[in-house]
Short mmCIF file of C-alpha atoms in Angstrom, two decimals:
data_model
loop_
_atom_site.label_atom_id
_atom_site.label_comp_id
_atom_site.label_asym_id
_atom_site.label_seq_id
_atom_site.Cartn_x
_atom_site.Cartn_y
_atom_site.Cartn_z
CA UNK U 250 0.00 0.00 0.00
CA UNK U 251 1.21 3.56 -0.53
CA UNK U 252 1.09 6.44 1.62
CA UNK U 253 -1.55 8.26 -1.15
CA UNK U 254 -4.26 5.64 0.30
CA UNK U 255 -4.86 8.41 2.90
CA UNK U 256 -4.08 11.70 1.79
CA UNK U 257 -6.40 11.94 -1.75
CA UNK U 258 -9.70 13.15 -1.68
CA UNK U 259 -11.74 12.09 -4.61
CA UNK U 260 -11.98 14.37 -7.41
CA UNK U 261 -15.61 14.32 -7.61
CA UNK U 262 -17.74 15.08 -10.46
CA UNK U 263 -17.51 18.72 -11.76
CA UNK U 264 -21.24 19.83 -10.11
CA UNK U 265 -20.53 17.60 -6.71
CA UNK U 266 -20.84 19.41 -3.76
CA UNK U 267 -17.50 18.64 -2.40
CA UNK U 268 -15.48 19.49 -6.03
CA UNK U 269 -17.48 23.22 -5.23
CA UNK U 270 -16.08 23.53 -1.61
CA UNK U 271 -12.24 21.56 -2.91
CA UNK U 272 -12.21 24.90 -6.11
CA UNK U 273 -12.70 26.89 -2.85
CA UNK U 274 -10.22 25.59 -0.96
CA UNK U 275 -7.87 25.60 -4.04
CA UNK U 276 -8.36 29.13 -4.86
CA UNK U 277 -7.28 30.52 -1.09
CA UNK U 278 -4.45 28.90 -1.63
CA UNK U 279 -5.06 26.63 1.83
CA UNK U 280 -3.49 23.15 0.35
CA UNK U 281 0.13 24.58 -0.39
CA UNK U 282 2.53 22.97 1.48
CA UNK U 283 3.76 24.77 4.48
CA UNK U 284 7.97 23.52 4.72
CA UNK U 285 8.83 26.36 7.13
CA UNK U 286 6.19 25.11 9.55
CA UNK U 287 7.13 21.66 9.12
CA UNK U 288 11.02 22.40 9.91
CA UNK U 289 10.09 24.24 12.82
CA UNK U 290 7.98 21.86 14.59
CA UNK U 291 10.27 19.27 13.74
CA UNK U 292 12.90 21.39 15.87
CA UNK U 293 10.87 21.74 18.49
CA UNK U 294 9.75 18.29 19.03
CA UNK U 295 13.47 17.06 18.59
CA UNK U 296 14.37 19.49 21.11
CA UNK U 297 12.02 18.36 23.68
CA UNK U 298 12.70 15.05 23.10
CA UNK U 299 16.53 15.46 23.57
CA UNK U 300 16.00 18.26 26.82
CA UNK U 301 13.58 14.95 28.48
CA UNK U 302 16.31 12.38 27.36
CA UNK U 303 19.20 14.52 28.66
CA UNK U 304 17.02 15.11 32.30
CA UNK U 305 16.33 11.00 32.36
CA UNK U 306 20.01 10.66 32.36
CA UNK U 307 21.41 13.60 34.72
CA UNK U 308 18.64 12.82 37.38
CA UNK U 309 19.13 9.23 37.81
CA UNK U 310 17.95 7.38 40.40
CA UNK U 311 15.23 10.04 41.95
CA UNK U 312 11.40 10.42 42.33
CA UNK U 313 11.60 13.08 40.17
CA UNK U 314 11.76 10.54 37.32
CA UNK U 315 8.21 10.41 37.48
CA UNK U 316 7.45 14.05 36.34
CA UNK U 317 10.40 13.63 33.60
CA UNK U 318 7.72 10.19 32.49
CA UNK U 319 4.87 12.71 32.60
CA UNK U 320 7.03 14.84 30.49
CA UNK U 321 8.09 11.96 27.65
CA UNK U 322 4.05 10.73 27.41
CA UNK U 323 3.91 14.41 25.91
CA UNK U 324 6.27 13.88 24.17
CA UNK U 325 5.49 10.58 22.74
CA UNK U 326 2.13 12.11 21.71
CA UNK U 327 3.69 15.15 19.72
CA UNK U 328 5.93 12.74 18.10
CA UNK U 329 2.95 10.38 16.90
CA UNK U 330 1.24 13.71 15.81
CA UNK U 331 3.76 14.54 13.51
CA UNK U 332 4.04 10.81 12.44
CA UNK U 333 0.46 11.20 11.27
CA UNK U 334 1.14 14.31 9.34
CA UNK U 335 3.63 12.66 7.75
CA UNK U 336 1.85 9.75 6.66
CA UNK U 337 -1.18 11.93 5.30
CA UNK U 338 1.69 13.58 3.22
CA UNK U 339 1.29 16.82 4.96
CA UNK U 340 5.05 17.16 4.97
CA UNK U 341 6.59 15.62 1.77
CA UNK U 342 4.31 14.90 -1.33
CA UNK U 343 5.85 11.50 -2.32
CA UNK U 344 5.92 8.17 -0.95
CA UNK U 345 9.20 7.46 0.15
CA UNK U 346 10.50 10.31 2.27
CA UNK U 347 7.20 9.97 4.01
CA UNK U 348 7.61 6.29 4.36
CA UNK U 349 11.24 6.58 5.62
CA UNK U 350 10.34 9.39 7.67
CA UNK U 351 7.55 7.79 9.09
CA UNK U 352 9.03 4.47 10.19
CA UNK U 353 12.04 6.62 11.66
CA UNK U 354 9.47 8.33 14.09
CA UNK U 355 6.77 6.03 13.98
CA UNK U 356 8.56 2.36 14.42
CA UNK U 357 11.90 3.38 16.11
CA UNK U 358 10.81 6.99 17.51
CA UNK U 359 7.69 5.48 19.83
CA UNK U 360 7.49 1.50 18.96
CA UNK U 361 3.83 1.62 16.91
CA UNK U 362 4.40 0.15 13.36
CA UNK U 363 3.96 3.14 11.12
CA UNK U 364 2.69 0.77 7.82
CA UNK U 365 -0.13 -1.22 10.30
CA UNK U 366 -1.36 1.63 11.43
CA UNK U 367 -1.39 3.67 7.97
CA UNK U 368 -3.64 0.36 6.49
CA UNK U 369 -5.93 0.75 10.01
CA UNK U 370 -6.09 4.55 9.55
CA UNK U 371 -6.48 4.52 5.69
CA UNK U 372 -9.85 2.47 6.31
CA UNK U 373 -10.83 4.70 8.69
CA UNK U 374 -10.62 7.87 6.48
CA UNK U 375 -12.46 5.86 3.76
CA UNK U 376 -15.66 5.20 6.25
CA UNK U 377 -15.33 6.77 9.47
CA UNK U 378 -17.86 5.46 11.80
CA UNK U 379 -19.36 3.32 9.73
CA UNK U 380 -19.95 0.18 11.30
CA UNK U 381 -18.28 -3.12 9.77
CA UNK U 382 -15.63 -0.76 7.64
CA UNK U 383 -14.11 1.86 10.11
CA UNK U 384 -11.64 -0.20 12.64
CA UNK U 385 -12.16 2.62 15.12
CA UNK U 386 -15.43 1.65 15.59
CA UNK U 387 -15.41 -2.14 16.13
CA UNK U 388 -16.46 -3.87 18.80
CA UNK U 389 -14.47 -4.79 21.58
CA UNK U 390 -13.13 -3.27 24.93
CA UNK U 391 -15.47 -0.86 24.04
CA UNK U 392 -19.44 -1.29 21.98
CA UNK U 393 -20.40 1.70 20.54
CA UNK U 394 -24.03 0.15 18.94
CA UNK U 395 -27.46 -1.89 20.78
CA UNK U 396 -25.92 -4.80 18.83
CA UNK U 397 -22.86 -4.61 19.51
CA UNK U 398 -23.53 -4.65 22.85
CA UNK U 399 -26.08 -7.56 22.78
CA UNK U 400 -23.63 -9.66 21.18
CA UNK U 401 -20.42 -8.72 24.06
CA UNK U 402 -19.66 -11.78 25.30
CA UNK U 403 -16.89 -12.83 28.39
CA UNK U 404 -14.61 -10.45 29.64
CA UNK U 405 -15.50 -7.64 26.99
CA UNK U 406 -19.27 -8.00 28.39
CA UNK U 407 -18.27 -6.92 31.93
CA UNK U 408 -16.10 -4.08 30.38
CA UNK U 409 -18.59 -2.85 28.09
CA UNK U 410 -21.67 -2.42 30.88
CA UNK U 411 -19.66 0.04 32.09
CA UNK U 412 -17.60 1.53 29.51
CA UNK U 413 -18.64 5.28 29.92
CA UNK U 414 -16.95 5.19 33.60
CA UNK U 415 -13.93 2.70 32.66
CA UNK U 416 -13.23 4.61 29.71
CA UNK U 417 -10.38 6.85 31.06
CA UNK U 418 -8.82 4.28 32.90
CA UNK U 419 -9.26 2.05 29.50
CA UNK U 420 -7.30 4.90 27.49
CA UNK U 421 -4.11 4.28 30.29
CA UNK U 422 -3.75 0.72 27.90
CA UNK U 423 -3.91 2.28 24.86
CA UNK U 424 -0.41 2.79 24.34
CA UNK U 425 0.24 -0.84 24.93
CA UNK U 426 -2.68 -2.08 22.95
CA UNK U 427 -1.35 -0.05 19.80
CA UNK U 428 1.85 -1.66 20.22
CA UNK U 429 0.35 -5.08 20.39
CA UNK U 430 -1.66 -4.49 17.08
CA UNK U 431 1.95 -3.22 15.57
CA UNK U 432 3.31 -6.75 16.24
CA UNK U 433 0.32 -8.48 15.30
CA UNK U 434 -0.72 -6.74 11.79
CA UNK U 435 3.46 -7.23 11.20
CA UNK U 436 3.14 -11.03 11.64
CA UNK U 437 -0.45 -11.28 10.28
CA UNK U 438 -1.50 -12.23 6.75
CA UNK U 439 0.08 -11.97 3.85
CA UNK U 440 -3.19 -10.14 2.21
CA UNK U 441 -2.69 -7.17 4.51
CA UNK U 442 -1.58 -3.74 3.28
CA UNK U 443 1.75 -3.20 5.13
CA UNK U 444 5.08 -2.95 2.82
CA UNK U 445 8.60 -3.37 4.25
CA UNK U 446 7.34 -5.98 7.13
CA UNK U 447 10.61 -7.12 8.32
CA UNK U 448 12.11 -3.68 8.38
CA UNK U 449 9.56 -2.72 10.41
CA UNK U 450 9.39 -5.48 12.84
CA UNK U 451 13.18 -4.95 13.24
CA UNK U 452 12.63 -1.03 14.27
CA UNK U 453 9.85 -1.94 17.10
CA UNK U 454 12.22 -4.26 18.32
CA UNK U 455 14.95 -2.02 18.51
CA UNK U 456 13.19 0.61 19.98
CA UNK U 457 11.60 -2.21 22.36
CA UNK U 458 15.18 -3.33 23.92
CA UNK U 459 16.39 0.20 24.09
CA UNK U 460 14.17 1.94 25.83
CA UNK U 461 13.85 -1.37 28.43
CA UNK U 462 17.49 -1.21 28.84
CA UNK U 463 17.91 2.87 29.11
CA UNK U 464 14.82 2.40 32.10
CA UNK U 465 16.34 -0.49 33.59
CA UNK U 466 20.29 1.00 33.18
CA UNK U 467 19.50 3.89 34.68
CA UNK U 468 17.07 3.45 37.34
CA UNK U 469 16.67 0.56 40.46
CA UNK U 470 14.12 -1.80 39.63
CA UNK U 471 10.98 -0.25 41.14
CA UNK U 472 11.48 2.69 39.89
CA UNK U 473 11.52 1.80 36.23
CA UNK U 474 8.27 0.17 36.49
CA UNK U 475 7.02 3.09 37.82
CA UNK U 476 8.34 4.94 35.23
CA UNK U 477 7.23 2.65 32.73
CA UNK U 478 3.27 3.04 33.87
CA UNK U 479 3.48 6.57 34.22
CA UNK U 480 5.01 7.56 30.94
CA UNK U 481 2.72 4.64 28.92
CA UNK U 482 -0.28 5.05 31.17
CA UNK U 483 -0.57 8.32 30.41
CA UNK U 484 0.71 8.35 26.81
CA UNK U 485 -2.38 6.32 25.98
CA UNK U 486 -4.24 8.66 27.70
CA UNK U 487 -3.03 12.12 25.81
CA UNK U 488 -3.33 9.63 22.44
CA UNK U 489 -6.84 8.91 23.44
CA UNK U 490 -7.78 12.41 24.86
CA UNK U 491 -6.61 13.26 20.77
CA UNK U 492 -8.65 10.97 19.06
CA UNK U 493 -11.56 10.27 20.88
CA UNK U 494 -13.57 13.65 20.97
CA UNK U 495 -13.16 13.73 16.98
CA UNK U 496 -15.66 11.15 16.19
CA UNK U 497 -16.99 9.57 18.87
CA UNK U 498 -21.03 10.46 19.84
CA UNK U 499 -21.71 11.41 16.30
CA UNK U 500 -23.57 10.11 13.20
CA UNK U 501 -22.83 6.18 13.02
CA UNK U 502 -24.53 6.01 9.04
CA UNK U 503 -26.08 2.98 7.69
CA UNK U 504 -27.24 4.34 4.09
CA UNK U 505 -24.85 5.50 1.39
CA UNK U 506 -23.64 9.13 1.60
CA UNK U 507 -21.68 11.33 -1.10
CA UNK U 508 -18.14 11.94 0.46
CA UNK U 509 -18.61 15.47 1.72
CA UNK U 510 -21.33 14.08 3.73
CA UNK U 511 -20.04 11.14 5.10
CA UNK U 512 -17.02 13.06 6.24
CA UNK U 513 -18.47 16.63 8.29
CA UNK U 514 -21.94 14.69 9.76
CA UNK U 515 -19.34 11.79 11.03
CA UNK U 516 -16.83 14.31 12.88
CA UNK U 517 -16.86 17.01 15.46
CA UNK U 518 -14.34 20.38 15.39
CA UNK U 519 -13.48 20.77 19.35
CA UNK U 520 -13.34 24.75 19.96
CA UNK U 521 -12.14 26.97 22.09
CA UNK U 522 -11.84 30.87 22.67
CA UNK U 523 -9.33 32.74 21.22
CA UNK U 524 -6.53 31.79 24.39
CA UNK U 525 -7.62 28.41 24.47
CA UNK U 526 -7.97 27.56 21.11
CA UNK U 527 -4.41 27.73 20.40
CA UNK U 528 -3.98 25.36 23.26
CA UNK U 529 -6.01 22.89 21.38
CA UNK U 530 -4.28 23.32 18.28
CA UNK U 531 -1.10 22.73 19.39
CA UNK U 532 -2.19 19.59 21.76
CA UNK U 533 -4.38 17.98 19.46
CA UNK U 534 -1.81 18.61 16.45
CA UNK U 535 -4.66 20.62 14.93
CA UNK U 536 -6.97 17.41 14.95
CA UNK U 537 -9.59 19.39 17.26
CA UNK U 538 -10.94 20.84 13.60
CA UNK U 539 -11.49 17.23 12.46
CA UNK U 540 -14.37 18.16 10.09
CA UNK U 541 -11.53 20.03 7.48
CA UNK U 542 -8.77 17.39 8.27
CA UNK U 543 -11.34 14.52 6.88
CA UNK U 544 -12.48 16.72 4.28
CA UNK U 545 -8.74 17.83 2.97
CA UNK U 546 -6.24 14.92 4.68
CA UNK U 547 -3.12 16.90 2.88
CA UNK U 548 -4.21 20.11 3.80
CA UNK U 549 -1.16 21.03 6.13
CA UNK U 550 -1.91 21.50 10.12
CA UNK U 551 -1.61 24.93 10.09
CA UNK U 552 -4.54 25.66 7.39
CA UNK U 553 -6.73 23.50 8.81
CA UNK U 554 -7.54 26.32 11.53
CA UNK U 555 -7.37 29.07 8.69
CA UNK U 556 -10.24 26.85 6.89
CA UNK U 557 -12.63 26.63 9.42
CA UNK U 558 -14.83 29.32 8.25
CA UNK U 559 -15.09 28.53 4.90
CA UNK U 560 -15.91 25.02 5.47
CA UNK U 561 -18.33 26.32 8.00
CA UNK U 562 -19.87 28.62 5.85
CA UNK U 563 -20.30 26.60 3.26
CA UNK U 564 -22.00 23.59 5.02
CA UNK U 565 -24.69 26.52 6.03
CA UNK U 566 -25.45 27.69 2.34
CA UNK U 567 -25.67 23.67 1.37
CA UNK U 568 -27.77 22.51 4.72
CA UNK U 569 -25.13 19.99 5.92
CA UNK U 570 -25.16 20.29 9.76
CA UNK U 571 -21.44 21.01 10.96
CA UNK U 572 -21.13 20.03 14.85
CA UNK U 573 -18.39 21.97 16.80
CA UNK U 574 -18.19 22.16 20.40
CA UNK U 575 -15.79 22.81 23.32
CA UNK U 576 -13.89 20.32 25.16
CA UNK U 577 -15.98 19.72 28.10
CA UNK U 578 -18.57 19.14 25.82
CA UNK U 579 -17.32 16.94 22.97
CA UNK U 580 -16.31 14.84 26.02
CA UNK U 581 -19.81 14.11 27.17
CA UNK U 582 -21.35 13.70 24.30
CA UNK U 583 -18.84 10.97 23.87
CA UNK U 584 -18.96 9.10 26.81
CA UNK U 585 -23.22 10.03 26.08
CA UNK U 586 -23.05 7.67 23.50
CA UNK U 587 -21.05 4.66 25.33
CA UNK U 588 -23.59 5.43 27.97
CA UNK U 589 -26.55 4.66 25.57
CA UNK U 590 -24.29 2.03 23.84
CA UNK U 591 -23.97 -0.33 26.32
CA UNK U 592 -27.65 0.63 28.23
CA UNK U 593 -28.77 -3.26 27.22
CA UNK U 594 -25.97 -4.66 29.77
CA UNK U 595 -27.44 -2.45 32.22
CA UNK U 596 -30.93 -3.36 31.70
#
């Protein structure tokens, strides 16, 4: 599979709804590429990451450790972020610098198989929360239909009665559980849509023994497990606390929709005020205006922002509902609709 599985948006026919908005989008010039940003942020995550690697080191065996794990979950997250702009080929246009690139960060950079999760993504893009096609919406730890909840069975069933207040703790494991589907879309089947498998599998487990001997090198043994469920534990929660609000309490569709359609009544912009909004940006890698980043996947970070009203606007003259809401609010809507979700467990 190639890296252009996730980034093209279909041309559309010439009167489509969503060729109007793309001539739109073309014509204020918000799909150039944006290199200056790019090298910047790359700076300033490498920085971070070598200022938390160089205070690891110098503070050795001390409880302070646990802030500096705090510190690298950020970390981790900013670096997946820019692994996921690189993949949607925000940052280069071709294939391989993005692939390269990508494993670099992705595979050896935070351990999660850039190629697996490019396939998993890809699909998601294609139908997001449509049941049976987006992977993000499958049933599992977590039941986000009445039938997928009548048909939980075992462990998941006990989960999944009470998902909405488990979910936070849930999202500590998330970290782990992407690493486990790394390894196990890696050593799946043939048929799946991941190039350059032993490459890959060889950068996880580099990254794997490294950062296990760095913890265990540095640090007496109870303090690198500590470590280890701090910076992980909350890694999966700062992925999660990214992803979730995006998609999660909206439209699940069951008929057919035209691609503008099945891409703004499917996600949810998360909003702030002027201050705070910037915040957002910046922690949610500018994935809190989900609506344009579904609608344009190459559209660089930084434009997705400057977008926002035009994609707005134009949902208004065409009478497609666009959803945006703050924080606190995207968050119970979400955990609304695990609440309703799993109501037959309950029952």
């Amino acid at each position: 599979m190639t890296s252009s599985m996730i980034t093209d948006t279909p041309a559309g026919s010439a009167g489509s709804d969503f060729a109007r908005l793309s001539a739109r989008v073309a014509a204020a010039g918000l799909m150039r590429r944006r290199p200056a940003y790019y090298v910047a942020r790359f700076l300033l995550v490498g920085g971070l990451t070598a200022a938390t690697v160089a205070a690891f080191l110098l503070l050795g065996d001390s409880p302070w450790q646990l802030l500096v794990a705090a510190v690298a979950a950020v970390v981790y997250g900013q670096i997946a972020l820019l692994a996921h702009d690189v993949a949607h080929r925000q940052v280069f246009r071709t294939r391989r610098p993005s692939a390269v690139t990508g494993r670099i960060i992705g595979n050896l950079g935070i351990g999660m198989s850039y190629g697996w999760w490019m396939d998993k993504h890809t699909r998601h893009h294609a139908n997001p929360n449509h049941e049976g096609l987006d992977p993000d919406v499958e049933p599992g730890a977590l039941v986000f239909t009445d039938e997928q909840a009548k048909a939980s069975t075992g462990v998941n069933r006990l989960v999944n009665r009470h998902q909405a207040l488990l979910f936070f703790p849930l999202l500590t494991l998330a970290g782990i559980d992407l690493r486990r589907g790394s390894v196990a879309g890696l050593l799946g089947e043939r048929g799946a849509k991941v190039h350059r498998r032993g490459l890959e599998l060889a950068l996880l487990a580099l990254h794997g023994v490294g950062y296990l001997v760095a913890l265990f090198a540095v640090l007496p043994p109870g303090l690198a497990l500590a470590f280890f469920a701090v910076h992980q534990g909350l890694f999966g929660v700062y992925l999660g606390s990214i992803f979730a609000p995006n998609h999660k309490g909206m439209e699940m569709p069951t008929e057919r929709l035209d691609f503008l359609r099945k891409q703004v009544l499917t996600s949810r912009n998360v909003a702030g005020g002027r201050f705070t909004d910037g915040l957002l940006h910046v922690a949610m890698g500018g994935l809190n205006h989900q609506i344009e980043h579904h609608l344009f996947p190459s559209m660089p970070t930084p434009n997705l922002r400057r977008s926002r009203r035009l994609v707005r606007e134009y949902c208004a003259e065409i009478g497609v509902p666009y959803h945006e809401t703050g924080l606190v609010r995207s968050w119970a809507e979400s955990l609304g609709q695990l609440r309703t979700a799993s109501a037959p467990l309950r029952s």
